């Protein structure tokens, strides 16, 4: 058990970071901290992929010096996945930031809980208005 | 290779190209490009369906120069092409049905951006339907999420930003879980293509190794796609997301977006997870329980709702529950019933959202029951459409909802006795609850009102919207009357899906 923790410390670190990011994304009321949580979560996956993709003692998969034996190189696909994943997470983060700016302009706060409270208050007022209009026994 | 076999690839590329071209076009131009593109995709999907249904076989299409297990590929069979056909048809009818609202709700300078989101949405849905590669699926899940967020924000009013943030947060949790699940799967199999990954997993299951990682991976993948498709209890984003946007976007979001993720989940269950693995049984158990709970609680929430748009959105939660219940039955017929309901729910929900838009339009823009009194007289076609959509949802014979419910009930007989009883009870309770909230709304629409309130003031219904509504009504009737060939195609498609 102890030995496997030591050999897989990168994967364990990645999973811990993933959980930290996920909890932040879900539970932080502050929108900017949510985005930071999202980025930590995505980076954790890239750390996991990079750690899994690296084999100690092997070279980067660039064909030089006439060495054609595949077992001397590492697999380039995990690195490719990390690059694609980074592109995806950058665009998603940008979209979230744009949304945050829109919300801040509208409600002058970054706290999602406060925004939800404001909205609920508005809705309760609307409902009272409707209930006053809707007479009992009037509708099926 | 015949020309028809290239069509699935052409449809994905064509919809992406339409999105790119629309950046430099104005609103009207991007609308024409979008409609032409969807019509072309519809025609190509019909041709592909004709070709694959005739042979009854599926084929793989190599993307680039490298064969499996290295390269990327798409795989096409009767099920995939039937879904592509339905998705493009529903998108066409939804957009035509909401055309006049798009012009009113969206500022002219932003209209082309709206059509770009729709183009990207169709492209990502087609890619999710056809792809045979797990990482490609992840990338298109993200494209679909971003496009869906753009559609939710189509109307620039304060409330939609909150809905969009809530949607994005839930959706990104789903994406994160999918990505880590995918990385773990790649770590234990070494493959990203689905069929080689299944062979590697079957070998691992045969050696009785990696049972725990395999279960963890499938729980992660199932939960992530469940969150994204609005499976109970991850449905909290649905009513906000569908309730406030423009009707065309609401129709597309509810009838198509969730279904793309469900199809991907089915693909993972059939094409990647070996049937012999212990994880397979556990996943269907969980899906069944959540599906049944969603069927009932979604309807209860819908009954509590006063606004008809949000009520229709909550009813989607219940209908997504039906689909997961079908998948959770764990039988071939359960899956066929779920696939039929994917199409059937799309047709019903698109009709309901389009008609709701027409009805609220003639009621001063309000969607509560007080304002909607007599709306069926003010907008006749929308009233008839809503009534037919509601009857279909409840399961009146000759409409598509009846065939869905009948197929679910018949499929349940093949499942384990406890599941059969649970499924029947859930179907009965959910149908009763559906009848309560839909019939209540239909009665409100046709409440007798003073003659002055029977005419809409300053409102001229658009002919295109009416034609689209009639098209959706006919689709509901056609799926209800001529269901055997559809069910036959779906079941033959599922047989060659794995």
Coordinates of C-alpha atoms in Angstrom, one line a residue:
Chain A
X1 CA 0.0 0.0 0.0
X2 CA 2.7 2.5 1.1
X3 CA 4.9 1.6 -1.9
X4 CA 2.1 2.0 -4.4
X5 CA 1.3 5.4 -2.9
X6 CA 4.9 6.4 -3.3
X7 CA 5.1 5.2 -6.9
X8 CA 1.8 6.7 -7.9
X9 CA 2.2 10.0 -6.1
X10 CA 1.6 12.0 -9.3
X11 CA -1.8 10.3 -9.9
X12 CA -2.8 10.7 -6.3
X13 CA -1.9 14.4 -6.4
X14 CA -3.9 14.8 -9.6
X15 CA -7.0 13.2 -8.1
X16 CA -6.7 15.4 -4.9
X17 CA -6.4 18.5 -7.1
X18 CA -9.4 17.3 -9.2
X19 CA -11.5 17.0 -6.0
X20 CA -10.4 20.4 -4.7
X21 CA -11.3 22.0 -8.1
X22 CA -14.6 20.2 -8.3
X23 CA -15.7 21.2 -4.8
X24 CA -14.7 24.8 -5.5
X25 CA -16.6 24.8 -8.8
X26 CA -19.7 23.5 -7.2
X27 CA -19.7 25.1 -3.8
X28 CA -18.0 28.5 -4.0
X29 CA -20.5 31.3 -4.2
X30 CA -18.0 33.7 -5.7
X31 CA -18.0 33.4 -9.5
X32 CA -14.3 34.2 -10.0
X33 CA -13.4 31.5 -7.4
X34 CA -15.7 29.1 -9.3
X35 CA -13.7 29.7 -12.5
X36 CA -10.4 29.2 -10.6
X37 CA -11.9 25.9 -9.3
X38 CA -12.8 24.9 -12.9
X39 CA -9.2 25.6 -14.0
X40 CA -7.7 23.6 -11.1
X41 CA -10.0 20.7 -12.0
X42 CA -9.0 20.7 -15.6
X43 CA -5.3 21.1 -14.8
X44 CA -5.5 18.1 -12.5
X45 CA -6.7 16.0 -15.4
X46 CA -3.8 17.2 -17.6
X47 CA -1.3 16.4 -14.7
X48 CA -2.9 12.9 -14.6
X49 CA -2.5 12.5 -18.4
X50 CA 1.0 13.8 -18.5
X51 CA 2.1 11.6 -15.6
X52 CA 0.5 8.6 -17.2
X53 CA 2.1 9.4 -20.5
X54 CA 5.6 9.7 -19.3
X55 CA 7.9 6.7 -19.0
X56 CA 11.2 7.4 -17.3
X57 CA 14.3 6.8 -19.5
X58 CA 12.5 7.1 -22.8
X59 CA 12.8 10.0 -25.2
X60 CA 10.3 12.4 -26.6
X61 CA 8.7 11.0 -29.8
X62 CA 10.8 13.0 -32.3
X63 CA 12.5 11.0 -34.9
X64 CA 16.2 11.9 -34.9
X65 CA 19.5 10.1 -35.4
X66 CA 17.9 7.1 -37.3
X67 CA 16.6 5.4 -34.1
X68 CA 13.4 3.6 -35.3
X69 CA 12.8 1.3 -32.3
X70 CA 9.4 2.4 -30.9
X71 CA 10.2 1.1 -27.5
X72 CA 12.7 3.9 -27.0
X73 CA 10.2 6.6 -27.3
X74 CA 7.1 7.6 -25.2
X75 CA 3.6 7.6 -26.6
X76 CA 2.8 11.1 -28.0
X77 CA -1.0 10.8 -27.7
X78 CA -1.3 11.8 -24.0
X79 CA 0.6 15.0 -24.8
X80 CA -1.7 15.6 -27.7
X81 CA -4.7 15.0 -25.5
X82 CA -3.4 17.5 -23.0
X83 CA -2.9 20.2 -25.7
X84 CA -6.4 19.7 -27.0
X85 CA -7.8 19.7 -23.5
X86 CA -6.1 23.0 -22.7
X87 CA -7.6 24.6 -25.8
X88 CA -11.1 23.4 -24.7
X89 CA -10.6 24.6 -21.1
X90 CA -9.3 28.0 -22.2
X91 CA -12.4 28.6 -24.3
X92 CA -14.7 27.4 -21.6
X93 CA -13.0 29.6 -19.0
X94 CA -13.2 32.6 -21.4
X95 CA -16.9 32.0 -21.8
X96 CA -17.4 31.8 -18.0
X97 CA -15.5 35.0 -17.5
X98 CA -17.7 36.8 -20.1
X99 CA -20.8 35.6 -18.3
X100 CA -19.3 36.8 -15.0
X101 CA -18.8 40.3 -16.5
X102 CA -22.4 40.3 -17.8
X103 CA -23.7 39.3 -14.3
X104 CA -21.6 41.9 -12.5
X105 CA -22.9 44.6 -14.8
X106 CA -26.4 43.6 -14.1
X107 CA -26.4 42.9 -10.4
X108 CA -23.2 44.6 -9.1
X109 CA -22.0 41.6 -7.2
X110 CA -19.9 38.5 -7.9
X111 CA -21.7 36.4 -5.3
X112 CA -24.1 33.9 -6.9
X113 CA -26.0 33.4 -3.7
X114 CA -26.8 37.1 -3.4
X115 CA -27.9 37.2 -7.1
X116 CA -30.2 34.2 -6.5
X117 CA -31.6 35.9 -3.4
X118 CA -32.4 39.0 -5.4
X119 CA -34.0 36.9 -8.1
X120 CA -36.1 34.9 -5.6
X121 CA -37.3 38.2 -4.0
X122 CA -38.4 39.4 -7.4
X123 CA -40.2 36.1 -8.1
X124 CA -42.0 36.1 -4.8
X125 CA -43.3 39.6 -5.5
X126 CA -44.5 38.5 -8.9
X127 CA -46.2 35.5 -7.4
X128 CA -48.0 37.6 -4.8
X129 CA -49.1 39.9 -7.6
X130 CA -50.5 36.9 -9.5
X131 CA -52.2 35.3 -6.5
X132 CA -54.0 38.6 -5.8
X133 CA -55.2 38.6 -9.4
X134 CA -56.2 34.9 -9.5
X135 CA -59.4 34.6 -7.5
X136 CA -60.0 31.2 -5.8
X137 CA -62.5 28.9 -7.5
X138 CA -62.0 30.8 -10.8
X139 CA -60.0 28.2 -12.6
X140 CA -60.1 24.4 -13.1
Chain B
X1 CA -17.1 3.0 -51.2
X2 CA -20.2 4.7 -52.6
X3 CA -20.9 8.4 -52.4
X4 CA -23.7 7.9 -49.9
X5 CA -21.2 6.5 -47.4
X6 CA -19.4 9.8 -47.3
X7 CA -22.6 11.7 -46.4
X8 CA -22.3 11.5 -42.6
X9 CA -18.8 13.0 -42.8
X10 CA -20.1 15.7 -45.2
X11 CA -23.0 16.6 -42.9
X12 CA -20.6 17.2 -39.9
X13 CA -18.2 19.3 -42.1
X14 CA -21.0 21.2 -43.8
X15 CA -22.6 22.3 -40.5
X16 CA -19.2 23.5 -39.2
X17 CA -18.5 25.3 -42.5
X18 CA -21.9 27.0 -42.3
X19 CA -21.0 28.2 -38.8
X20 CA -17.7 29.7 -40.1
X21 CA -19.3 31.3 -43.1
X22 CA -22.0 32.9 -41.0
X23 CA -19.5 35.0 -39.1
X24 CA -19.1 37.3 -42.1
X25 CA -22.8 37.3 -43.0
X26 CA -25.7 39.5 -41.7
X27 CA -28.7 38.0 -39.9
X28 CA -30.8 37.2 -43.1
X29 CA -27.8 35.6 -44.8
X30 CA -26.9 33.5 -41.9
X31 CA -30.5 32.4 -41.6
X32 CA -30.6 31.3 -45.2
X33 CA -27.3 29.5 -44.8
X34 CA -28.6 27.7 -41.7
X35 CA -31.8 26.6 -43.3
X36 CA -30.1 25.5 -46.4
X37 CA -27.5 23.6 -44.4
X38 CA -30.1 21.8 -42.2
X39 CA -32.1 20.9 -45.3
X40 CA -29.0 19.5 -46.9
X41 CA -28.1 17.5 -43.7
X42 CA -31.7 16.2 -43.6
X43 CA -31.5 15.0 -47.2
X44 CA -28.1 13.4 -46.7
X45 CA -29.2 11.7 -43.5
X46 CA -32.3 10.4 -45.3
X47 CA -30.1 9.0 -48.0
X48 CA -27.7 7.4 -45.5
X49 CA -30.6 5.9 -43.6
X50 CA -32.0 4.5 -46.9
X51 CA -28.7 2.9 -47.7
X52 CA -27.9 1.5 -44.2
X53 CA -31.5 0.3 -43.6
X54 CA -31.4 -1.6 -46.9
X55 CA -28.2 -3.5 -46.0
X56 CA -28.9 -3.6 -42.3
X57 CA -25.2 -3.3 -41.6
X58 CA -23.0 -0.6 -40.2
X59 CA -19.7 0.6 -41.6
X60 CA -16.8 2.6 -40.3
X61 CA -15.4 5.6 -42.1
X62 CA -11.7 6.3 -41.7
X63 CA -10.9 10.0 -40.9
X64 CA -7.5 10.7 -42.3
X65 CA -4.9 8.2 -43.4
X66 CA -4.4 6.0 -40.3
X67 CA -6.5 2.9 -39.8
X68 CA -7.8 1.6 -36.4
X69 CA -6.5 1.4 -33.7
X70 CA -4.4 4.5 -34.4
X71 CA -6.6 6.8 -36.5
X72 CA -9.9 8.5 -35.9
X73 CA -13.1 7.1 -37.3
X74 CA -16.8 7.5 -37.5
X75 CA -19.3 4.7 -37.6
X76 CA -22.6 4.7 -39.3
X77 CA -25.5 2.3 -39.0
X78 CA -29.3 2.4 -39.2
X79 CA -29.6 3.7 -35.7
X80 CA -27.1 6.6 -36.1
X81 CA -28.6 7.7 -39.4
X82 CA -32.1 7.5 -38.1
X83 CA -31.1 9.7 -35.2
X84 CA -29.3 12.2 -37.5
X85 CA -32.4 12.3 -39.7
X86 CA -34.7 13.0 -36.7
X87 CA -32.4 15.6 -35.1
X88 CA -32.0 17.6 -38.4
X89 CA -35.8 17.4 -39.0
X90 CA -36.6 18.6 -35.5
X91 CA -34.0 21.4 -35.7
X92 CA -35.5 22.6 -39.0
X93 CA -39.1 22.6 -37.7
X94 CA -38.1 24.2 -34.4
X95 CA -36.2 27.0 -36.1
X96 CA -39.0 27.6 -38.6
X97 CA -41.5 27.6 -35.7
X98 CA -39.6 30.2 -33.8
X99 CA -38.5 32.3 -36.7
X100 CA -40.6 35.3 -36.0
X101 CA -39.6 35.3 -32.3
X102 CA -35.9 35.1 -33.2
X103 CA -36.3 38.3 -35.1
X104 CA -38.1 40.0 -32.2
X105 CA -36.1 38.6 -29.3
X106 CA -32.6 39.0 -30.7
X107 CA -31.0 42.4 -31.7
X108 CA -30.3 42.4 -35.5
X109 CA -26.6 42.7 -35.1
X110 CA -26.5 39.5 -33.0
X111 CA -28.8 37.3 -35.2
X112 CA -25.9 35.8 -37.1
X113 CA -24.3 34.7 -33.8
X114 CA -27.6 32.9 -32.9
X115 CA -27.5 30.9 -36.1
X116 CA -23.8 30.2 -35.6
X117 CA -24.7 28.6 -32.3
X118 CA -27.4 26.5 -34.0
X119 CA -24.9 25.4 -36.7
X120 CA -22.3 24.4 -34.2
X121 CA -25.0 22.7 -32.1
X122 CA -26.1 20.5 -35.1
X123 CA -22.5 19.8 -36.0
X124 CA -21.6 18.7 -32.5
X125 CA -24.8 16.6 -32.2
X126 CA -24.0 14.9 -35.5
X127 CA -20.4 14.2 -34.3
X128 CA -21.7 12.8 -31.0
X129 CA -24.1 10.5 -33.0
X130 CA -21.5 9.3 -35.5
X131 CA -18.1 9.3 -33.7
X132 CA -16.3 6.1 -32.7
X133 CA -13.6 7.9 -30.8
X134 CA -13.8 8.8 -27.1
X135 CA -11.7 12.0 -27.2
X136 CA -13.5 13.3 -30.2
X137 CA -16.7 12.8 -28.2
X138 CA -15.3 14.8 -25.4
X139 CA -14.3 17.7 -27.6
X140 CA -17.7 17.8 -29.2
X141 CA -19.4 17.5 -25.8
X142 CA -17.7 20.8 -25.0
X143 CA -18.6 22.4 -28.3
X144 CA -22.2 21.4 -27.6
X145 CA -22.0 22.8 -24.1
X146 CA -20.7 26.2 -25.4
X147 CA -23.3 26.3 -28.2
X148 CA -26.1 25.5 -25.7
X149 CA -24.9 28.2 -23.4
X150 CA -25.1 30.7 -26.3
X151 CA -28.6 29.5 -27.1
X152 CA -29.7 29.9 -23.4
X153 CA -28.4 33.5 -23.5
X154 CA -30.1 34.3 -26.8
X155 CA -32.5 36.8 -25.1
X156 CA -30.4 39.4 -23.4
X157 CA -32.5 39.8 -20.3
X158 CA -31.0 39.7 -16.7
X159 CA -32.5 36.3 -15.8
X160 CA -30.9 34.4 -18.6
X161 CA -27.3 35.1 -17.4
X162 CA -28.1 33.4 -14.2
X163 CA -29.6 30.5 -16.0
X164 CA -26.6 30.3 -18.2
X165 CA -24.2 30.3 -15.3
X166 CA -26.1 27.6 -13.5
X167 CA -26.2 25.5 -16.7
X168 CA -22.5 26.1 -17.3
X169 CA -21.5 25.1 -13.7
X170 CA -23.5 21.9 -13.8
X171 CA -22.3 21.1 -17.3
X172 CA -18.7 21.8 -16.5
X173 CA -18.8 19.5 -13.5
X174 CA -20.1 16.9 -16.0
X175 CA -17.3 17.6 -18.5
X176 CA -14.7 17.4 -15.8
X177 CA -16.0 14.0 -14.6
X178 CA -16.2 12.8 -18.2
X179 CA -12.6 13.9 -18.9
X180 CA -11.1 12.2 -15.8
X181 CA -13.2 9.0 -16.6
X182 CA -11.9 9.1 -20.1
X183 CA -8.3 9.5 -19.0
X184 CA -8.7 6.6 -16.6
X185 CA -10.2 4.5 -19.4
X186 CA -7.3 5.4 -21.7
X187 CA -4.8 4.6 -18.9
X188 CA -6.2 1.0 -18.4
X189 CA -7.0 0.2 -22.1
X190 CA -4.5 2.2 -24.1
X191 CA -7.2 2.9 -26.7
X192 CA -9.4 5.9 -27.5
X193 CA -11.3 4.2 -30.3
X194 CA -14.4 2.5 -28.9
X195 CA -14.2 -1.0 -30.5
X196 CA -10.5 -1.7 -29.6
X197 CA -11.1 -0.3 -26.1
X198 CA -14.0 -2.8 -25.7
X199 CA -11.6 -5.7 -26.7
X200 CA -9.0 -4.5 -24.2
X201 CA -11.7 -4.3 -21.5
X202 CA -13.1 -7.7 -22.4
X203 CA -9.6 -9.1 -21.9
X204 CA -9.3 -7.4 -18.5
X205 CA -12.7 -8.7 -17.4
X206 CA -11.7 -12.2 -18.6
X207 CA -8.6 -12.1 -16.4
X208 CA -10.8 -10.7 -13.5
X209 CA -8.5 -7.7 -13.1
X210 CA -9.2 -4.0 -12.9
X211 CA -12.8 -4.6 -11.7
X212 CA -12.7 -1.6 -9.3
X213 CA -11.2 0.9 -11.9
X214 CA -13.7 -0.3 -14.5
X215 CA -16.6 0.4 -12.1
X216 CA -15.2 3.8 -11.2
X217 CA -14.7 4.7 -14.8
X218 CA -18.2 3.8 -15.8
X219 CA -19.7 5.5 -12.8
X220 CA -17.8 8.7 -13.7
X221 CA -18.9 8.5 -17.4
X222 CA -22.5 7.8 -16.5
X223 CA -22.8 10.5 -13.9
X224 CA -21.2 13.0 -16.2
X225 CA -23.5 12.3 -19.0
X226 CA -26.4 12.1 -16.6
X227 CA -25.7 15.6 -15.3
X228 CA -25.4 17.0 -18.8
X229 CA -28.7 15.4 -20.0
X230 CA -30.6 16.5 -16.9
X231 CA -31.1 13.2 -15.2
X232 CA -32.8 13.5 -11.8
X233 CA -31.3 14.7 -9.3
X234 CA -29.0 16.7 -11.5
X235 CA -31.9 18.5 -13.3
X236 CA -31.9 21.8 -11.3
X237 CA -30.6 23.8 -14.3
X238 CA -33.3 22.6 -16.7
X239 CA -36.3 24.9 -15.9
X240 CA -34.2 28.0 -15.9
X241 CA -32.4 27.1 -19.0
X242 CA -35.5 26.3 -21.1
X243 CA -37.9 28.7 -19.4
X244 CA -36.5 32.1 -20.4
X245 CA -34.8 31.8 -23.8
X246 CA -36.3 32.3 -27.2
X247 CA -38.8 29.5 -28.2
X248 CA -36.7 28.1 -31.1
X249 CA -33.7 27.8 -28.7
X250 CA -35.9 26.2 -26.0
X251 CA -37.3 23.7 -28.5
X252 CA -33.8 22.8 -29.7
X253 CA -32.4 22.6 -26.2
X254 CA -35.1 20.4 -24.8
X255 CA -35.7 18.1 -27.8
X256 CA -32.1 17.7 -29.0
X257 CA -29.3 18.7 -26.7
X258 CA -30.0 16.3 -23.9
X259 CA -30.5 13.5 -26.4
X260 CA -27.0 13.8 -27.9
X261 CA -25.6 13.0 -24.5
X262 CA -28.0 10.1 -23.9
X263 CA -27.0 8.6 -27.3
X264 CA -23.3 8.9 -26.3
X265 CA -24.1 7.1 -23.0
X266 CA -25.9 4.3 -24.9
X267 CA -22.9 4.1 -27.2
X268 CA -20.6 3.7 -24.2
X269 CA -22.8 1.1 -22.7
X270 CA -23.1 -0.9 -25.9
X271 CA -19.9 -0.3 -27.7
X272 CA -17.3 0.0 -24.8
X273 CA -18.5 -1.7 -21.7
X274 CA -18.3 -5.5 -22.0
X275 CA -21.6 -7.1 -21.1
X276 CA -19.8 -9.6 -18.8
X277 CA -18.4 -7.0 -16.6
X278 CA -19.9 -6.6 -13.1
X279 CA -20.1 -2.8 -13.7
X280 CA -22.7 -3.3 -16.4
X281 CA -25.4 -4.6 -14.0
X282 CA -24.7 -1.9 -11.4
X283 CA -25.0 0.9 -13.8
X284 CA -28.4 -0.2 -15.1
X285 CA -29.6 -0.5 -11.5
X286 CA -28.6 3.0 -10.8
X287 CA -30.1 4.4 -14.0
X288 CA -33.3 2.5 -13.4
X289 CA -33.8 4.0 -9.9
X290 CA -32.9 7.5 -10.9
X291 CA -35.0 7.3 -14.0
X292 CA -38.1 6.1 -12.1
X293 CA -37.6 8.8 -9.5
X294 CA -37.2 11.4 -12.2
X295 CA -40.4 10.3 -13.9
X296 CA -42.4 11.0 -10.8
X297 CA -40.7 14.0 -9.2
X298 CA -40.3 15.8 -12.5
X299 CA -44.1 15.6 -12.9
X300 CA -44.7 16.6 -9.3
X301 CA -42.5 19.7 -9.9
X302 CA -44.4 20.4 -13.1
X303 CA -47.7 20.4 -11.2
X304 CA -46.4 22.9 -8.7
X305 CA -45.3 25.3 -11.4
X306 CA -47.5 28.3 -12.4
X307 CA -45.7 29.4 -15.6
X308 CA -46.5 27.2 -18.5
X309 CA -43.0 27.5 -20.0
X310 CA -41.4 26.3 -16.8
X311 CA -44.0 23.6 -16.5
X312 CA -43.1 22.3 -19.9
X313 CA -39.5 22.4 -18.9
X314 CA -40.1 20.4 -15.7
X315 CA -42.0 17.9 -17.8
X316 CA -38.8 17.3 -19.7
X317 CA -37.2 16.1 -16.5
X318 CA -39.9 13.5 -16.2
X319 CA -39.5 12.5 -19.9
X320 CA -35.7 12.2 -19.5
X321 CA -36.6 9.9 -16.6
X322 CA -38.6 7.7 -19.0
X323 CA -35.6 7.3 -21.3
X324 CA -33.2 6.4 -18.4
X325 CA -35.8 4.0 -17.0
X326 CA -35.8 2.3 -20.4
X327 CA -32.0 2.1 -20.4
X328 CA -32.1 0.8 -16.8
X329 CA -34.4 -2.1 -17.7
X330 CA -31.2 -3.7 -19.0
X331 CA -32.9 -5.5 -22.0
X332 CA -32.6 -5.0 -25.7
X333 CA -36.3 -3.9 -25.9
X334 CA -35.8 -1.5 -23.1
X335 CA -33.1 0.2 -25.1
X336 CA -35.3 0.3 -28.3
X337 CA -38.1 1.9 -26.2
X338 CA -35.6 4.4 -24.9
X339 CA -34.4 5.2 -28.4
X340 CA -37.9 5.6 -29.7
X341 CA -38.7 7.9 -26.8
X342 CA -35.7 10.0 -27.7
X343 CA -37.4 10.7 -31.1
X344 CA -40.9 10.8 -29.7
X345 CA -40.1 13.2 -26.9
X346 CA -38.2 15.5 -29.3
X347 CA -41.3 15.7 -31.5
X348 CA -43.7 16.4 -28.6
X349 CA -41.5 18.9 -26.7
X350 CA -40.6 20.9 -29.8
X351 CA -44.3 21.2 -30.6
X352 CA -45.2 22.2 -27.0
X353 CA -42.5 24.9 -26.8
X354 CA -43.4 26.4 -30.2
X355 CA -47.1 26.4 -29.3
X356 CA -46.4 27.8 -25.9
X357 CA -44.6 30.7 -27.5
X358 CA -47.6 31.5 -29.7
X359 CA -50.0 31.3 -26.8
X360 CA -48.0 33.5 -24.5
X361 CA -47.6 36.0 -27.4
X362 CA -51.4 36.5 -27.6
X363 CA -51.7 36.7 -23.8
X364 CA -49.5 39.8 -23.3
X365 CA -46.3 37.9 -23.1
X366 CA -47.3 36.2 -19.8
X367 CA -47.3 32.4 -19.3
X368 CA -49.3 32.1 -16.1
X369 CA -52.7 30.4 -16.0
X370 CA -54.7 33.7 -15.4
X371 CA -53.2 35.3 -18.6
X372 CA -53.6 32.2 -20.7
X373 CA -57.4 31.9 -20.2
X374 CA -59.0 31.6 -23.6
X375 CA -55.7 31.8 -25.4
X376 CA -56.7 28.7 -27.5
X377 CA -59.3 31.0 -29.2
X378 CA -56.9 33.8 -29.8
X379 CA -54.3 31.7 -31.5
X380 CA -56.1 28.7 -32.9
X381 CA -53.2 26.7 -34.4
X382 CA -51.0 27.1 -31.3
X383 CA -54.0 26.1 -29.2
X384 CA -54.6 22.9 -31.3
X385 CA -50.9 22.2 -31.4
X386 CA -50.6 22.5 -27.6
X387 CA -53.7 20.3 -27.1
X388 CA -52.3 17.6 -29.4
X389 CA -48.8 17.8 -27.8
X390 CA -50.4 17.5 -24.4
X391 CA -52.5 14.5 -25.5
X392 CA -49.4 12.9 -26.9
X393 CA -47.5 13.5 -23.7
X394 CA -50.3 11.8 -21.7
X395 CA -50.4 8.9 -24.1
X396 CA -53.6 9.1 -26.1
X397 CA -53.6 6.4 -28.8
X398 CA -52.7 7.4 -32.4
X399 CA -50.1 9.8 -31.1
X400 CA -46.4 9.2 -30.6
X401 CA -46.5 9.4 -26.8
X402 CA -48.8 6.4 -26.7
X403 CA -46.4 4.3 -28.7
X404 CA -43.6 5.3 -26.3
X405 CA -45.5 4.3 -23.2
X406 CA -46.8 1.1 -24.8
X407 CA -43.2 0.2 -25.8
X408 CA -41.9 0.9 -22.4
X409 CA -44.6 -1.2 -20.7
X410 CA -44.0 -4.0 -23.2
X411 CA -40.2 -3.8 -22.7
X412 CA -40.7 -4.0 -18.9
X413 CA -42.3 -7.5 -19.3
X414 CA -38.9 -8.8 -20.4
X415 CA -37.0 -7.4 -17.4
X416 CA -36.6 -8.9 -13.9
X417 CA -40.0 -9.2 -12.0
X418 CA -39.3 -6.5 -9.5
X419 CA -38.2 -4.0 -12.2
X420 CA -41.3 -4.9 -14.3
X421 CA -43.6 -4.1 -11.4
X422 CA -41.7 -0.9 -10.5
X423 CA -41.7 0.3 -14.1
X424 CA -45.4 -0.3 -14.6
X425 CA -46.3 1.5 -11.4
X426 CA -44.0 4.4 -12.3
X427 CA -45.6 4.5 -15.8
X428 CA -49.1 4.6 -14.3
X429 CA -48.3 7.2 -11.7
X430 CA -46.4 9.4 -14.1
X431 CA -49.1 9.2 -16.7
X432 CA -51.7 10.3 -14.2
X433 CA -49.6 13.2 -13.1
X434 CA -48.9 14.2 -16.8
X435 CA -52.7 14.2 -17.3
X436 CA -53.2 16.5 -14.3
X437 CA -50.9 19.3 -15.4
X438 CA -51.3 19.1 -19.1
X439 CA -55.1 18.7 -19.1
X440 CA -55.4 21.5 -16.6
X441 CA -53.5 23.8 -18.9
X442 CA -55.5 22.7 -22.0
X443 CA -58.7 23.5 -20.0
X444 CA -57.4 26.9 -19.2
X445 CA -56.6 27.5 -22.8
X446 CA -60.2 26.8 -23.8
X447 CA -62.0 28.4 -20.8
X448 CA -64.9 30.4 -22.1
X449 CA -64.1 34.1 -22.1
X450 CA -65.8 37.3 -23.3
X451 CA -66.0 37.7 -27.1
X452 CA -63.7 40.7 -26.8
X453 CA -61.0 38.5 -25.3
X454 CA -61.3 35.9 -28.1
X455 CA -59.5 38.0 -30.5
X456 CA -55.8 38.8 -30.2
X457 CA -55.0 42.5 -30.4
X458 CA -52.2 43.7 -32.7
X459 CA -51.0 40.1 -33.5
X460 CA -50.7 38.5 -36.8
X461 CA -49.5 34.9 -36.7
X462 CA -46.7 34.2 -39.1
X463 CA -47.4 31.7 -41.9
X464 CA -44.1 30.0 -41.5
X465 CA -44.7 29.5 -37.8
X466 CA -48.1 28.0 -38.5
X467 CA -46.7 25.7 -41.2
X468 CA -44.0 24.5 -38.8
X469 CA -46.6 23.9 -36.0
X470 CA -48.7 21.9 -38.5
X471 CA -45.5 20.0 -39.5
X472 CA -44.8 19.1 -35.9
X473 CA -48.4 18.0 -35.3
X474 CA -48.2 15.8 -38.4
X475 CA -44.9 14.4 -37.2
X476 CA -46.5 13.5 -33.8
X477 CA -49.4 11.8 -35.6
X478 CA -47.1 10.0 -38.2
X479 CA -44.9 8.6 -35.4
X480 CA -48.0 7.4 -33.6
X481 CA -49.7 5.8 -36.6
X482 CA -46.7 4.4 -38.5
X483 CA -44.5 3.4 -35.5
X484 CA -43.7 -0.3 -36.5
X485 CA -41.2 0.5 -39.3
X486 CA -39.5 3.1 -37.0
X487 CA -39.3 0.6 -34.1
X488 CA -38.0 -2.1 -36.6
X489 CA -35.3 0.3 -37.9
X490 CA -34.2 1.2 -34.3
X491 CA -34.1 -2.4 -33.1
X492 CA -32.1 -3.5 -36.2
X493 CA -29.8 -0.5 -35.7
X494 CA -29.2 -1.4 -32.1
X495 CA -28.4 -5.0 -33.1
X496 CA -25.5 -3.8 -35.2
X497 CA -24.6 -0.8 -32.9
X498 CA -22.1 -2.7 -30.6

